Short mmCIF file of N, CA and C in Angstrom, two decimals:
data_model
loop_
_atom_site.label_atom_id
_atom_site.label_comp_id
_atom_site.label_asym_id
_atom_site.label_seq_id
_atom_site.Cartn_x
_atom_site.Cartn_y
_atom_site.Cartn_z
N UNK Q 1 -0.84 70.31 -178.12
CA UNK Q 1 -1.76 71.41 -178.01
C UNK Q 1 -0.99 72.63 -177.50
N UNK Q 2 -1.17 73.42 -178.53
CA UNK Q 2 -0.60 75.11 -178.01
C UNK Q 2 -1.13 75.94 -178.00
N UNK Q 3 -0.92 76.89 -177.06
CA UNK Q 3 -1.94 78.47 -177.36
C UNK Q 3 -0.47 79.40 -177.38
N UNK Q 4 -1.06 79.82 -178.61
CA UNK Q 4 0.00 80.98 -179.07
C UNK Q 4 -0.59 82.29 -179.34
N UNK Q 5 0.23 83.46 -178.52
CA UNK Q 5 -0.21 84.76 -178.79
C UNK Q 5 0.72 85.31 -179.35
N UNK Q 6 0.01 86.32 -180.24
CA UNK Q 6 0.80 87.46 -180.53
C UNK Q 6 0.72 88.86 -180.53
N UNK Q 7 0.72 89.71 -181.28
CA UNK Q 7 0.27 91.08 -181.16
C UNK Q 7 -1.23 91.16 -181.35
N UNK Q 8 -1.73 90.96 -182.32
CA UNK Q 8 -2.75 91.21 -183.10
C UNK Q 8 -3.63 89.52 -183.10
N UNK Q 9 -2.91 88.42 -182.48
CA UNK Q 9 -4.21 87.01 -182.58
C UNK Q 9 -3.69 86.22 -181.29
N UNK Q 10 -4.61 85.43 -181.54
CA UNK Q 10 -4.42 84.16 -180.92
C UNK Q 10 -4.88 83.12 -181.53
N UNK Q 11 -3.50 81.92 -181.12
CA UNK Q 11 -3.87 81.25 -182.52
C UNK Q 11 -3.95 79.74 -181.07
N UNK Q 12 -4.67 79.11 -181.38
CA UNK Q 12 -4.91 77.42 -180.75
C UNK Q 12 -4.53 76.70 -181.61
N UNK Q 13 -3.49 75.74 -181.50
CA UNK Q 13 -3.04 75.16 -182.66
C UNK Q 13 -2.71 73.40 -181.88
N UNK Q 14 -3.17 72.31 -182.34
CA UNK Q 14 -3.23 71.08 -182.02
C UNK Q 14 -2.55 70.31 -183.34
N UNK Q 15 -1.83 68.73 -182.52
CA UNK Q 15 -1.70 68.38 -184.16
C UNK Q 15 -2.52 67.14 -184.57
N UNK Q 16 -2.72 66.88 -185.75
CA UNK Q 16 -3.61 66.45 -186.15
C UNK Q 16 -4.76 67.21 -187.10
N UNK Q 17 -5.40 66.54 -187.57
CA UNK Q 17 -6.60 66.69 -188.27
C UNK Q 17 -7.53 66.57 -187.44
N UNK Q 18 -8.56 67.74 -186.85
CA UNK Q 18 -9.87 67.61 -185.68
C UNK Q 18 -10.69 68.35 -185.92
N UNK Q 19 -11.74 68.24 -185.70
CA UNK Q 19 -12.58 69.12 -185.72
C UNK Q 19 -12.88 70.53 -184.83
N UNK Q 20 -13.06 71.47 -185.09
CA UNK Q 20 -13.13 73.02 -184.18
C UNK Q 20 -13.46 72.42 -183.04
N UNK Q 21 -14.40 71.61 -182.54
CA UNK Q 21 -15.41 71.38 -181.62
C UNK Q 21 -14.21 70.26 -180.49
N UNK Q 22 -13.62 69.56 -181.53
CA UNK Q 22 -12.73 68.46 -181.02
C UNK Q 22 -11.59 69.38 -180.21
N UNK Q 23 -10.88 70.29 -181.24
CA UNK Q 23 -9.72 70.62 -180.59
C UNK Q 23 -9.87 71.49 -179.19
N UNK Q 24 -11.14 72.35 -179.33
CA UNK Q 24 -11.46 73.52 -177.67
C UNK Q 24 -11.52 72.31 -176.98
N UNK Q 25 -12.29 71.34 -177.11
CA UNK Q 25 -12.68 70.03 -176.32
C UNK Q 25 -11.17 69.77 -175.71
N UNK Q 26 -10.96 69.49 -176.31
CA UNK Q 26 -8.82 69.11 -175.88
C UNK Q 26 -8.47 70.01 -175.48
N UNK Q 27 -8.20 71.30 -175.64
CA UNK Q 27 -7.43 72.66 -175.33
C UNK Q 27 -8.25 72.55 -173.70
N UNK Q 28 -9.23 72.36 -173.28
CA UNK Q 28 -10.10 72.96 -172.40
C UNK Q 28 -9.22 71.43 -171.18
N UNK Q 29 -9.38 70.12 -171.74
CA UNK Q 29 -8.79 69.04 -171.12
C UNK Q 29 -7.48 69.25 -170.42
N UNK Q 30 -6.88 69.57 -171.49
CA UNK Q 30 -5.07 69.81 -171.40
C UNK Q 30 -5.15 71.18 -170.45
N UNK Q 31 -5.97 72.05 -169.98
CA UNK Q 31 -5.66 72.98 -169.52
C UNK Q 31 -4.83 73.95 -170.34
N UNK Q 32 -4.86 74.04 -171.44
CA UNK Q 32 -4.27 75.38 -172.43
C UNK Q 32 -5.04 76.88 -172.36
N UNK Q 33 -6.33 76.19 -172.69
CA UNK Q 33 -7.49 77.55 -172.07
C UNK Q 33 -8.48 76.81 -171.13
N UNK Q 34 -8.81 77.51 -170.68
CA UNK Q 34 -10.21 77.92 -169.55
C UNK Q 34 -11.60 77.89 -170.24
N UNK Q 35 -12.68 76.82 -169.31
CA UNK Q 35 -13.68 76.55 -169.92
C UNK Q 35 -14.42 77.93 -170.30
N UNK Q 36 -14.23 78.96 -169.60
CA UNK Q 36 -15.09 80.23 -169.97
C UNK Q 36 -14.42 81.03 -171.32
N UNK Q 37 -13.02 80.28 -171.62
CA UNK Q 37 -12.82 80.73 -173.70
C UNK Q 37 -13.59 79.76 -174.41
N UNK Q 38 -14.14 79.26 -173.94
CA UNK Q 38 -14.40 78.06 -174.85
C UNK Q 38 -15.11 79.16 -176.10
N UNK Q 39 -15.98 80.23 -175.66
CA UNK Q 39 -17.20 80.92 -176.38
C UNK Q 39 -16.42 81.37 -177.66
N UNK Q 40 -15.38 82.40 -176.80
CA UNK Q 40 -14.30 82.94 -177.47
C UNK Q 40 -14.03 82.39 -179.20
N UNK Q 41 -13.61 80.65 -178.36
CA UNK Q 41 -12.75 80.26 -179.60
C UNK Q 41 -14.03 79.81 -180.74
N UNK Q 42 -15.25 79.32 -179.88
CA UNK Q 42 -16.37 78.30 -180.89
C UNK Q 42 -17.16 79.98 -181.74
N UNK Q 43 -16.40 81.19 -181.27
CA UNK Q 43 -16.92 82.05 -182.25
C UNK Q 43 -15.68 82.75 -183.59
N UNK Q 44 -14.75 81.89 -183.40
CA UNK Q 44 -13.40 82.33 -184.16
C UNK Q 44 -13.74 81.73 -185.61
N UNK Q 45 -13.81 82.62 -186.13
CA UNK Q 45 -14.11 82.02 -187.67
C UNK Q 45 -12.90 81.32 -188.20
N UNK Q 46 -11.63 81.49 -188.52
CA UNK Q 46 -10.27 81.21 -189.07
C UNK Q 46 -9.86 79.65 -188.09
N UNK Q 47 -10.65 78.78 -189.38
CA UNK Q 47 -9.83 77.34 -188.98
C UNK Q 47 -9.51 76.47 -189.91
N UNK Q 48 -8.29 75.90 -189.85
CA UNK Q 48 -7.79 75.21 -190.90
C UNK Q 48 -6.72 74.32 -190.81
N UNK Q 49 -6.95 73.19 -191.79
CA UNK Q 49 -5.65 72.25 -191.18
C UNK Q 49 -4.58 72.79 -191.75
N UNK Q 50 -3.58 72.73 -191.78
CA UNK Q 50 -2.49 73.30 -192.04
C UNK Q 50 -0.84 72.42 -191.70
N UNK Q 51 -0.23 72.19 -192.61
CA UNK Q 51 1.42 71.76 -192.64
C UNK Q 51 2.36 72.83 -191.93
N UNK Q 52 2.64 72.17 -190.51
CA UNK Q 52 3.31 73.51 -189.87
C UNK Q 52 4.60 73.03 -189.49
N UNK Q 53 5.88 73.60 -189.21
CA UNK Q 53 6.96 73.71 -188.76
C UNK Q 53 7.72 74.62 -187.52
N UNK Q 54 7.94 73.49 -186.56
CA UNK Q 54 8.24 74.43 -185.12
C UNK Q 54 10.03 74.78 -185.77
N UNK Q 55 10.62 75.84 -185.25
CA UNK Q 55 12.09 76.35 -185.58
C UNK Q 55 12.19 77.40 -184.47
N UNK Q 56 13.86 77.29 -184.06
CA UNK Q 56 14.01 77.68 -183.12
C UNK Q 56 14.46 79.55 -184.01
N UNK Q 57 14.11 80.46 -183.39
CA UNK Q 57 13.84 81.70 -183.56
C UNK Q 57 14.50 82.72 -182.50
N UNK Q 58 15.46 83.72 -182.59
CA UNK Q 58 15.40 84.68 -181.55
C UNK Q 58 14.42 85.46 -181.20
N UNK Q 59 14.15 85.49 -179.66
CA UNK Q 59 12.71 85.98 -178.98
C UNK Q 59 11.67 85.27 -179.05
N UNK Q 60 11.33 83.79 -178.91
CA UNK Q 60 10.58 82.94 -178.93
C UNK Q 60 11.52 81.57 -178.22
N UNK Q 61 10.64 80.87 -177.38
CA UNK Q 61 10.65 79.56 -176.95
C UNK Q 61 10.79 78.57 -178.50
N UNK Q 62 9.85 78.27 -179.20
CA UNK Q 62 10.11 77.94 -180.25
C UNK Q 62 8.82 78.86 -180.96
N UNK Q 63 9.27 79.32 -182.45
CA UNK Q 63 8.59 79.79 -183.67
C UNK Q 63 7.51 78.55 -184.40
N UNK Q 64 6.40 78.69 -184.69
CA UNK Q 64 5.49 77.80 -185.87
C UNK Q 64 5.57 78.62 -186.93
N UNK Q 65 5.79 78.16 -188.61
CA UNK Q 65 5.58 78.74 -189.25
C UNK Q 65 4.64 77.50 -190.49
N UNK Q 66 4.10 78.14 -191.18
CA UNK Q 66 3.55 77.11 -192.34
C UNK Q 66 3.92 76.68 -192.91
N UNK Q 67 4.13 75.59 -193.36
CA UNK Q 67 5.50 74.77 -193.87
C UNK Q 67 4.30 73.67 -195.56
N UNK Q 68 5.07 72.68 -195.36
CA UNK Q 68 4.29 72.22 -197.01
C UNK Q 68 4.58 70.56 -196.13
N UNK Q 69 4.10 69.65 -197.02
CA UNK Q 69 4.15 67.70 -196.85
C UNK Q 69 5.65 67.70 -197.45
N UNK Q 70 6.22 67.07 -196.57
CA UNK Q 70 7.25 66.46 -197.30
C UNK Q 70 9.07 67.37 -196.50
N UNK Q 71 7.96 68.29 -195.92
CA UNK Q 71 9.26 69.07 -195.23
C UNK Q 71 9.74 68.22 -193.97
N UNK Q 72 10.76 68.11 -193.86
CA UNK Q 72 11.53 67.45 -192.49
C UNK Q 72 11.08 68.32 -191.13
N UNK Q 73 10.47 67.40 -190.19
CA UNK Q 73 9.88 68.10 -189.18
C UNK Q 73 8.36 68.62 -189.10
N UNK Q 74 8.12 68.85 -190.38
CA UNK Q 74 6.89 69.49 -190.63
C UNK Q 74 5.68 68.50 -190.14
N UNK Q 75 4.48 69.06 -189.54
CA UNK Q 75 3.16 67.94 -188.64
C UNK Q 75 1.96 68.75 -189.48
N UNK Q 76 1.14 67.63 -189.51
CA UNK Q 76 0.04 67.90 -189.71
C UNK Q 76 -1.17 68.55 -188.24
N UNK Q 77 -1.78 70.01 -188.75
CA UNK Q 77 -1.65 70.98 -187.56
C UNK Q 77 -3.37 71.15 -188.07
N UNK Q 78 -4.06 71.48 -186.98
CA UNK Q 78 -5.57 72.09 -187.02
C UNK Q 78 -5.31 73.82 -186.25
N UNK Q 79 -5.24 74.13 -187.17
CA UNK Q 79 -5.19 75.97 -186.36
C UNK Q 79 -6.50 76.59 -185.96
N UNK Q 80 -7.15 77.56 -185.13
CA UNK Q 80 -8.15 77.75 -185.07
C UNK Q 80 -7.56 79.39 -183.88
N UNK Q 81 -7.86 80.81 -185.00
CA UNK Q 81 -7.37 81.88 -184.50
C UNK Q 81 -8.69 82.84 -184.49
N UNK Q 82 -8.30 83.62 -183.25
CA UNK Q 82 -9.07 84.36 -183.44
C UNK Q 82 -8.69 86.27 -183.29
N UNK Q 83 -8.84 87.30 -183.85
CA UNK Q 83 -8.15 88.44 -183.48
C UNK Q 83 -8.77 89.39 -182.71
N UNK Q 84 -7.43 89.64 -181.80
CA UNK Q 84 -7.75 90.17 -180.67
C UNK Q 84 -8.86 91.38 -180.55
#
């Protein structure tokens, strides 16, 4: 479970296949966000499973980018963003 910001979103990104409802449920567990985003995120329209790839990047801890099945490294990811 990650919360990733950037300029313009925030993206909650878990891996696995879950449901919107499942992953805040987890994000809120794990302590990633705070029960008072919960509203935030259960009003974020943009969710989707998605084939993602962590890579190490200058100016980032590590980079996610969208990747395809079959890529080395690549996880099966539930994204759920919302803009700022």
């Amino acid at each position: 479970m990650q919360l990733l910001k950037s300029d313009d979103c925030v993206t909650l990104m878990g891996r696995g296949e879950v449901s919107k409802e499942e992953l805040i449920e987890e994000a809120i567990r794990q302590g990633e966000i705070d029960v008072d985003d919960r509203e935030r995120f259960e009003k974020a329209e943009f969710c989707a499973n998605k084939w993602m790839k962590a890579v190490p990047r200058e100016g980032y801890s590590t980079y996610y980018y969208e990747s395809r099945e079959g890529v080395r490294g690549a996880f099966k990811a539930t994204c759920l963003q919302y803009v700022w």
